[in-house]
Amino acid sequence: MTGAYDLEQSMDGWVFQRSNPEGRQPARIRMRLDGIVASLEDGTTVQIPWKGMRLNAEPGGEVIYCIAADGAQRIFSEDPDFLRAVEAAGGNDLSDALARMQGTRTSTPLTHRLGCVGCLTLTIVLALSVPRLFRWGVDSTVEALPYSVDEVIGEQVWGGMDLGGDEVSAPEVRDAVQAIFDRLTPHSELPEAEFQFKVIDSEVVNAFALPGGYITVFTGLLTEASSPEEVAGVIAHEMAHVTHRHGLRRMAHSVGLWASVTLVLGNTDVLASIARDLFTLASVNGYSQDQETDADLEGVRMLMAARIDPTGLAHFFEHLAEEHGDVPDSLAWFSTHPQHEERIAAIEEVAAANANTDEWEPLDVDWDAMLKALE
Ligand SMILES: [Zn+2]
């Protein structure tokens, strides 16, 4: 997207020259391979080469300034395509300037919430988005974003999502699921991650996680499981999707690197609409096979660190296969998490290689009371 910017395109903006006491002058701005050129109404032009150029973003505003090395001239624009055009045309010569770019664009709720970490990160992300560094790729961009981005996205989507049933508030059910979260959370790889869950009354055998630690568990999953360890296996897997930030990576891959940068710039409207489109109930488990394998392995690691028998998930797969044959669609979690045999084998292999099975401590869950409350 970025590399395809049309050098012929021009946009409105201004020029400020230290030598001109009248202040800023309207100009038509063009990108060239060697620099940015502004044509003034009097027919003269001002050019600032990419080499040595400094960039600045106006605090709270949408204006980007291209500043000559000696500070004598600035060319700037409010055009929403301006920064992308500068980046595309300036390319490698601008990587330092993008990395040093100062200023904050704190006018929107997202960047407000992200605070200084977000502003600092904006700088890093802009540096990453320079074409020369494209090979670092989307995943590096996600790494550079603060985890509060995940939280903002997850909160927005979860709040507006039709979860397909009423929330279950029975303490026997909440306590059982809470006990599983309490055992696993201290062993998450991301110390700042906090987890919130809802139990939803629905026969569908499913659970899913949104970015930022918002996890939904359906009662069908609880009643289909035969032990709390089996539920813990699914929950640990979902928590791993959160701590390894698979949702944000999926978003970044879907919308492209530039759009993921604009997310950080704070366009909450864009953010919310992209996230709502991507994370619907029907698609919420649509992670890549690599991400699923990653979540399995990280989930098993968390389970073992929490001294919970990690073969629970494998057992769950096995008994579902016995009872239901080929996993039907109503078993949503298992139909969106295919390749059961390979996964069972991989989970059991990791568990066998790493653990002494005497070490497991049972989960403090009143399973029968939970099932009774769900009748
Ligand atoms: Zn998964």
Short mmCIF file of C-alpha atoms and ligand atoms in Angstrom, two decimals:
data_model
loop_
_atom_site.label_atom_id
_atom_site.label_comp_id
_atom_site.label_asym_id
_atom_site.label_seq_id
_atom_site.Cartn_x
_atom_site.Cartn_y
_atom_site.Cartn_z
CA MET A 1 0.00 0.00 0.00
CA THR A 2 2.65 2.47 1.09
CA GLY A 3 5.09 1.71 -1.70
CA ALA A 4 2.44 2.32 -4.33
CA TYR A 5 2.06 6.00 -3.50
CA ASP A 6 1.68 8.07 -6.67
CA LEU A 7 4.40 10.72 -6.92
CA GLU A 8 2.20 12.70 -9.32
CA GLN A 9 -0.39 13.26 -6.66
CA SER A 10 -0.41 16.67 -5.00
CA MET A 11 -2.13 17.99 -1.93
CA ASP A 12 -2.91 21.24 -0.18
CA GLY A 13 -0.75 22.57 2.60
CA TRP A 14 1.36 25.48 3.68
CA VAL A 15 4.89 26.77 3.69
CA PHE A 16 6.46 28.67 6.52
CA GLN A 17 9.72 30.46 5.78
CA ARG A 18 11.70 32.15 8.52
CA SER A 19 12.60 34.86 6.01
CA ASN A 20 8.94 35.69 5.33
CA PRO A 21 7.38 37.86 8.06
CA GLU A 22 3.87 37.25 6.75
CA GLY A 23 3.82 33.79 8.21
CA ARG A 24 2.51 30.71 6.54
CA GLN A 25 1.57 30.75 2.88
CA PRO A 26 -0.83 28.34 1.18
CA ALA A 27 0.89 25.95 -1.21
CA ARG A 28 0.34 22.93 -3.40
CA ILE A 29 2.60 20.11 -2.22
CA ARG A 30 4.22 17.37 -4.29
CA MET A 31 6.51 14.51 -3.34
CA ARG A 32 9.64 13.90 -5.36
CA LEU A 33 12.25 11.22 -5.08
CA ASP A 34 14.78 13.67 -3.63
CA GLY A 35 12.52 15.76 -1.46
CA ILE A 36 9.25 17.56 -0.92
CA VAL A 37 8.31 20.54 -3.12
CA ALA A 38 5.74 23.24 -2.36
CA SER A 39 4.47 25.58 -5.09
CA LEU A 40 3.37 28.95 -3.78
CA GLU A 41 0.66 31.11 -5.29
CA ASP A 42 3.25 33.63 -6.52
CA GLY A 43 4.80 30.94 -8.71
CA THR A 44 7.88 30.32 -6.58
CA THR A 45 8.71 26.95 -5.11
CA VAL A 46 10.23 25.82 -1.84
CA GLN A 47 12.01 22.47 -1.68
CA ILE A 48 13.21 20.54 1.35
CA PRO A 49 15.36 17.47 0.61
CA TRP A 50 14.61 14.19 2.41
CA LYS A 51 18.20 14.00 3.58
CA GLY A 52 18.51 15.85 6.87
CA MET A 53 14.78 16.60 7.03
CA ARG A 54 13.18 16.64 10.45
CA LEU A 55 9.56 15.66 11.03
CA ASN A 56 7.25 16.91 13.69
CA ALA A 57 3.64 16.26 14.59
CA GLU A 58 1.67 19.03 16.21
CA PRO A 59 0.56 18.09 19.73
CA GLY A 60 -3.14 17.39 19.75
CA GLY A 61 -3.43 18.14 16.07
CA GLU A 62 -3.40 16.38 12.77
CA VAL A 63 -0.68 18.51 11.20
CA ILE A 64 2.63 16.97 10.16
CA TYR A 65 5.60 19.27 9.59
CA CYS A 66 8.54 18.60 7.27
CA ILE A 67 11.34 20.83 8.50
CA ALA A 68 14.55 21.74 6.70
CA ALA A 69 17.77 20.70 8.46
CA ASP A 70 18.55 24.32 9.38
CA GLY A 71 14.97 25.00 10.46
CA ALA A 72 14.57 27.89 8.02
CA GLN A 73 11.63 26.35 6.15
CA ARG A 74 8.76 24.08 6.97
CA ILE A 75 6.25 22.48 4.66
CA PHE A 76 3.18 21.10 6.34
CA SER A 77 -0.28 19.76 5.64
CA GLU A 78 -3.41 18.51 7.33
CA ASP A 79 -4.16 16.14 4.47
CA PRO A 80 -4.80 12.70 5.99
CA ASP A 81 -2.61 11.15 3.26
CA PHE A 82 0.29 13.51 3.90
CA LEU A 83 2.34 11.40 6.30
CA ARG A 84 1.85 8.29 4.19
CA ALA A 85 2.95 10.17 1.09
CA VAL A 86 6.02 11.55 2.87
CA GLU A 87 6.93 8.13 4.13
CA ALA A 88 6.42 6.48 0.75
CA ALA A 89 8.45 9.04 -1.18
CA GLY A 90 11.08 9.77 1.46
CA GLY A 91 11.70 6.11 2.18
CA ASN A 92 15.06 5.23 3.61
CA ASP A 93 16.28 8.81 3.86
CA LEU A 94 13.56 9.51 6.39
CA SER A 95 13.99 6.56 8.70
CA ASP A 96 15.98 8.56 11.23
CA ALA A 97 13.54 11.46 11.02
CA LEU A 98 10.57 9.17 11.53
CA ALA A 99 12.32 7.55 14.46
CA ARG A 100 13.07 10.95 16.00
CA MET A 101 9.66 12.36 15.20
CA GLN A 102 8.48 14.37 18.14
CA GLY A 103 5.13 15.62 19.18
CA THR A 104 1.98 13.94 20.29
CA ARG A 105 -1.36 13.54 18.69
CA THR A 106 -3.39 13.18 21.81
CA SER A 107 -6.70 14.44 20.51
CA THR A 108 -8.50 11.12 20.49
CA PRO A 109 -9.67 8.84 23.28
CA LEU A 110 -7.34 6.04 22.24
CA THR A 111 -4.14 8.04 22.35
CA HIS A 112 -5.42 9.78 25.45
CA ARG A 113 -5.77 6.46 27.11
CA LEU A 114 -2.45 5.21 25.80
CA GLY A 115 -0.75 8.24 27.28
CA CYS A 116 2.97 8.76 27.02
CA VAL A 117 3.73 5.13 26.36
CA GLY A 118 1.57 5.37 23.26
CA CYS A 119 3.31 8.52 22.05
CA LEU A 120 6.71 6.96 22.48
CA THR A 121 5.45 3.87 20.77
CA LEU A 122 4.06 5.93 17.93
CA THR A 123 7.58 7.04 17.23
CA ILE A 124 8.86 3.48 17.27
CA VAL A 125 6.05 2.27 15.09
CA LEU A 126 6.59 5.00 12.53
CA ALA A 127 10.22 4.01 12.39
CA LEU A 128 9.20 0.41 11.85
CA SER A 129 6.86 1.34 9.06
CA VAL A 130 9.58 2.84 6.90
CA PRO A 131 9.86 0.65 3.82
CA ARG A 132 13.48 -0.31 4.46
CA LEU A 133 12.32 -1.92 7.66
CA PHE A 134 9.31 -3.66 6.19
CA ARG A 135 10.97 -7.00 6.60
CA TRP A 136 10.57 -6.59 10.32
CA GLY A 137 6.98 -7.04 9.43
CA VAL A 138 3.65 -6.84 11.06
CA ASP A 139 4.64 -8.89 14.07
CA SER A 140 7.36 -6.41 15.03
CA THR A 141 4.83 -3.62 14.74
CA VAL A 142 2.53 -5.44 17.12
CA GLU A 143 5.43 -6.01 19.52
CA ALA A 144 6.05 -2.26 19.50
CA LEU A 145 2.46 -1.44 20.43
CA PRO A 146 1.68 -1.21 24.11
CA TYR A 147 -0.61 -3.90 25.48
CA SER A 148 -3.16 -1.16 26.24
CA VAL A 149 -3.99 -1.23 22.50
CA ASP A 150 -5.17 -4.83 22.91
CA GLU A 151 -7.21 -3.79 25.93
CA VAL A 152 -8.91 -0.89 24.12
CA ILE A 153 -9.82 -3.10 21.17
CA GLY A 154 -11.06 -5.99 23.30
CA GLU A 155 -13.12 -3.78 25.57
CA GLN A 156 -14.84 -2.10 22.62
CA VAL A 157 -15.62 -5.32 20.80
CA TRP A 158 -16.71 -7.26 23.89
CA GLY A 159 -18.99 -4.43 25.01
CA GLY A 160 -20.80 -4.32 21.68
CA MET A 161 -20.88 -8.00 20.83
CA ASP A 162 -24.02 -10.13 20.87
CA LEU A 163 -22.74 -13.15 22.77
CA GLY A 164 -25.76 -15.26 21.87
CA GLY A 165 -27.17 -15.80 25.36
CA ASP A 166 -27.65 -14.37 28.83
CA GLU A 167 -24.78 -14.02 31.22
CA VAL A 168 -24.78 -16.60 34.01
CA SER A 169 -24.34 -15.06 37.45
CA ALA A 170 -24.85 -18.16 39.65
CA PRO A 171 -21.98 -18.09 42.17
CA GLU A 172 -21.43 -21.86 41.85
CA VAL A 173 -20.64 -21.34 38.17
CA ARG A 174 -18.71 -18.06 38.48
CA ASP A 175 -16.62 -19.43 41.36
CA ALA A 176 -15.68 -22.56 39.44
CA VAL A 177 -14.44 -20.61 36.43
CA GLN A 178 -12.83 -17.97 38.64
CA ALA A 179 -10.85 -20.68 40.45
CA ILE A 180 -9.39 -21.80 37.12
CA PHE A 181 -8.46 -18.24 36.14
CA ASP A 182 -6.94 -17.63 39.59
CA ARG A 183 -4.64 -20.63 39.24
CA LEU A 184 -3.54 -19.76 35.70
CA THR A 185 -3.22 -15.97 35.75
CA PRO A 186 -0.02 -15.76 37.87
CA HIS A 187 1.70 -17.93 35.26
CA SER A 188 0.85 -15.87 32.20
CA GLU A 189 3.79 -14.70 30.13
CA LEU A 190 2.52 -11.12 30.14
CA PRO A 191 2.51 -9.82 33.72
CA GLU A 192 0.42 -6.77 32.83
CA ALA A 193 -2.35 -8.92 31.35
CA GLU A 194 -5.54 -8.98 33.39
CA PHE A 195 -8.31 -11.38 32.55
CA GLN A 196 -12.04 -10.87 32.72
CA PHE A 197 -14.55 -13.51 31.85
CA LYS A 198 -18.26 -13.93 31.22
CA VAL A 199 -20.11 -17.23 31.36
CA ILE A 200 -22.84 -17.23 28.73
CA ASP A 201 -25.87 -19.50 28.86
CA SER A 202 -25.67 -21.36 25.56
CA GLU A 203 -25.51 -24.99 24.54
CA VAL A 204 -22.70 -24.31 22.15
CA VAL A 205 -19.47 -25.93 23.29
CA ASN A 206 -17.25 -22.89 22.94
CA ALA A 207 -14.94 -20.40 24.54
CA PHE A 208 -13.08 -17.52 22.99
CA ALA A 209 -10.73 -14.72 23.88
CA LEU A 210 -10.64 -11.17 22.59
CA PRO A 211 -7.47 -9.05 22.67
CA GLY A 212 -6.77 -7.57 26.07
CA GLY A 213 -7.92 -10.57 28.13
CA TYR A 214 -11.69 -10.58 27.62
CA ILE A 215 -12.70 -14.25 27.67
CA THR A 216 -16.13 -15.71 27.06
CA VAL A 217 -16.99 -19.23 28.23
CA PHE A 218 -20.24 -20.86 27.15
CA THR A 219 -22.12 -23.16 29.51
CA GLY A 220 -22.10 -25.86 26.83
CA LEU A 221 -18.34 -26.13 27.32
CA LEU A 222 -18.73 -26.55 31.08
CA THR A 223 -21.39 -29.25 30.84
CA GLU A 224 -19.60 -31.14 28.07
CA ALA A 225 -16.32 -31.28 30.02
CA SER A 226 -15.82 -34.11 32.49
CA SER A 227 -13.38 -32.37 34.81
CA PRO A 228 -12.22 -28.87 35.74
CA GLU A 229 -8.83 -29.76 34.26
CA GLU A 230 -10.45 -30.13 30.82
CA VAL A 231 -11.99 -26.66 31.10
CA ALA A 232 -8.64 -25.34 32.37
CA GLY A 233 -7.01 -26.74 29.22
CA VAL A 234 -9.35 -24.74 26.98
CA ILE A 235 -9.04 -21.60 29.13
CA ALA A 236 -5.23 -21.80 29.24
CA HIS A 237 -5.23 -22.09 25.44
CA GLU A 238 -7.47 -19.00 25.18
CA MET A 239 -5.31 -17.07 27.66
CA ALA A 240 -2.30 -17.89 25.49
CA HIS A 241 -4.04 -16.30 22.49
CA VAL A 242 -4.28 -13.18 24.68
CA THR A 243 -0.74 -13.10 26.08
CA HIS A 244 0.81 -13.88 22.70
CA ARG A 245 -1.41 -11.12 21.25
CA HIS A 246 -2.72 -13.29 18.42
CA GLY A 247 -5.84 -11.14 17.98
CA LEU A 248 -3.87 -7.96 17.36
CA ARG A 249 -1.51 -9.77 14.97
CA ARG A 250 -4.51 -11.09 13.10
CA MET A 251 -5.91 -7.57 12.92
CA ALA A 252 -2.61 -6.13 11.74
CA HIS A 253 -2.26 -8.83 9.07
CA SER A 254 -5.82 -8.22 7.90
CA VAL A 255 -5.70 -4.46 7.66
CA GLY A 256 -2.08 -4.06 6.63
CA LEU A 257 0.84 -2.38 8.24
CA TRP A 258 -0.14 1.16 7.41
CA ALA A 259 -3.61 0.78 8.86
CA SER A 260 -2.13 -0.72 11.99
CA VAL A 261 0.00 2.39 12.30
CA THR A 262 -3.06 4.58 11.92
CA LEU A 263 -4.58 2.58 14.73
CA VAL A 264 -1.84 3.83 16.96
CA LEU A 265 -2.31 7.34 15.70
CA GLY A 266 -5.60 7.05 17.45
CA ASN A 267 -8.43 6.84 14.98
CA THR A 268 -10.86 5.04 17.23
CA ASP A 269 -13.57 4.99 14.57
CA VAL A 270 -11.34 3.05 12.20
CA LEU A 271 -10.16 0.89 15.05
CA ALA A 272 -13.61 -0.01 16.25
CA SER A 273 -15.02 -0.76 12.82
CA ILE A 274 -12.09 -2.96 11.83
CA ALA A 275 -12.25 -4.84 15.11
CA ARG A 276 -16.03 -5.30 14.97
CA ASP A 277 -15.80 -6.70 11.45
CA LEU A 278 -13.01 -9.07 12.37
CA PHE A 279 -14.15 -10.33 15.73
CA THR A 280 -17.69 -11.55 15.25
CA LEU A 281 -19.04 -14.51 17.14
CA ALA A 282 -18.81 -16.59 13.97
CA SER A 283 -15.20 -15.74 13.30
CA VAL A 284 -13.72 -15.13 16.68
CA ASN A 285 -11.72 -18.33 16.72
CA GLY A 286 -10.30 -17.78 13.25
CA TYR A 287 -6.65 -17.87 14.17
CA SER A 288 -3.96 -19.29 11.93
CA GLN A 289 -2.80 -22.86 12.41
CA ASP A 290 0.56 -21.56 13.65
CA GLN A 291 -1.19 -19.45 16.25
CA GLU A 292 -3.27 -22.44 17.36
CA THR A 293 -0.19 -24.58 17.80
CA ASP A 294 1.50 -21.73 19.63
CA ALA A 295 -1.53 -21.35 21.93
CA ASP A 296 -1.55 -25.11 22.62
CA LEU A 297 2.10 -25.11 23.63
CA GLU A 298 1.90 -21.93 25.69
CA GLY A 299 -1.32 -23.18 27.27
CA VAL A 300 0.39 -26.42 28.28
CA ARG A 301 3.31 -24.45 29.71
CA MET A 302 0.93 -22.32 31.78
CA LEU A 303 -0.98 -25.36 33.01
CA MET A 304 2.21 -27.10 34.12
CA ALA A 305 3.53 -23.95 35.80
CA ALA A 306 0.21 -23.80 37.66
CA ARG A 307 0.58 -27.50 38.54
CA ILE A 308 -2.62 -28.35 36.70
CA ASP A 309 -2.65 -31.65 34.79
CA PRO A 310 -2.01 -30.42 31.23
CA THR A 311 -3.45 -33.53 29.60
CA GLY A 312 -6.96 -32.25 30.39
CA LEU A 313 -7.30 -30.65 26.97
CA ALA A 314 -6.13 -33.82 25.23
CA HIS A 315 -8.64 -35.85 27.25
CA PHE A 316 -11.39 -33.42 26.30
CA PHE A 317 -10.60 -33.91 22.62
CA GLU A 318 -10.51 -37.67 23.08
CA HIS A 319 -13.82 -38.08 24.85
CA LEU A 320 -15.57 -35.67 22.49
CA ALA A 321 -14.35 -37.76 19.59
CA GLU A 322 -15.61 -40.92 21.32
CA GLU A 323 -19.02 -39.47 22.11
CA HIS A 324 -19.65 -37.47 18.99
CA GLY A 325 -17.53 -39.11 16.34
CA ASP A 326 -16.37 -36.51 13.89
CA VAL A 327 -16.71 -33.29 15.84
CA PRO A 328 -19.97 -31.64 14.73
CA ASP A 329 -20.36 -27.92 14.22
CA SER A 330 -22.27 -27.45 17.47
CA LEU A 331 -19.00 -28.22 19.24
CA ALA A 332 -17.81 -24.87 18.01
CA TRP A 333 -14.51 -24.65 19.85
CA PHE A 334 -13.41 -28.04 18.62
CA SER A 335 -14.50 -27.49 15.05
CA THR A 336 -12.53 -24.23 14.92
CA HIS A 337 -9.55 -25.97 16.51
CA PRO A 338 -9.06 -28.86 14.10
CA GLN A 339 -6.34 -31.47 13.69
CA HIS A 340 -7.23 -33.08 16.98
CA GLU A 341 -5.02 -36.12 16.74
CA GLU A 342 -1.87 -34.15 16.08
CA ARG A 343 -2.73 -31.77 18.89
CA ILE A 344 -3.44 -34.54 21.38
CA ALA A 345 -0.11 -36.12 20.51
CA ALA A 346 1.77 -32.81 20.77
CA ILE A 347 0.18 -31.90 24.10
CA GLU A 348 0.87 -35.32 25.58
CA GLU A 349 4.42 -35.30 24.29
CA VAL A 350 5.18 -31.94 25.91
CA ALA A 351 3.47 -32.98 29.12
CA ALA A 352 5.32 -36.29 29.28
CA ALA A 353 8.69 -34.74 28.53
CA ASN A 354 8.41 -31.96 31.07
CA ALA A 355 6.49 -33.08 34.04
CA ASN A 356 6.31 -35.48 36.88
CA THR A 357 2.64 -36.39 37.04
CA ASP A 358 2.80 -36.61 40.83
CA GLU A 359 3.13 -32.85 40.91
CA TRP A 360 -0.38 -31.98 39.83
CA GLU A 361 -2.57 -30.25 42.36
CA PRO A 362 -6.33 -30.58 41.90
CA LEU A 363 -8.29 -27.44 41.08
CA ASP A 364 -10.28 -26.06 43.99
CA VAL A 365 -13.59 -26.35 42.15
CA ASP A 366 -16.90 -27.73 43.38
CA TRP A 367 -17.66 -29.36 40.06
CA ASP A 368 -20.89 -31.03 41.15
CA ALA A 369 -22.29 -27.79 42.58
CA MET A 370 -21.44 -26.05 39.31
CA LEU A 371 -23.21 -28.72 37.25
CA LYS A 372 -26.23 -28.59 39.55
CA ALA A 373 -26.46 -24.82 39.15
CA LEU A 374 -26.38 -25.29 35.39
CA GLU A 375 -29.26 -27.78 35.28
ZN ZN B 1 -7.32 -21.25 19.63
#
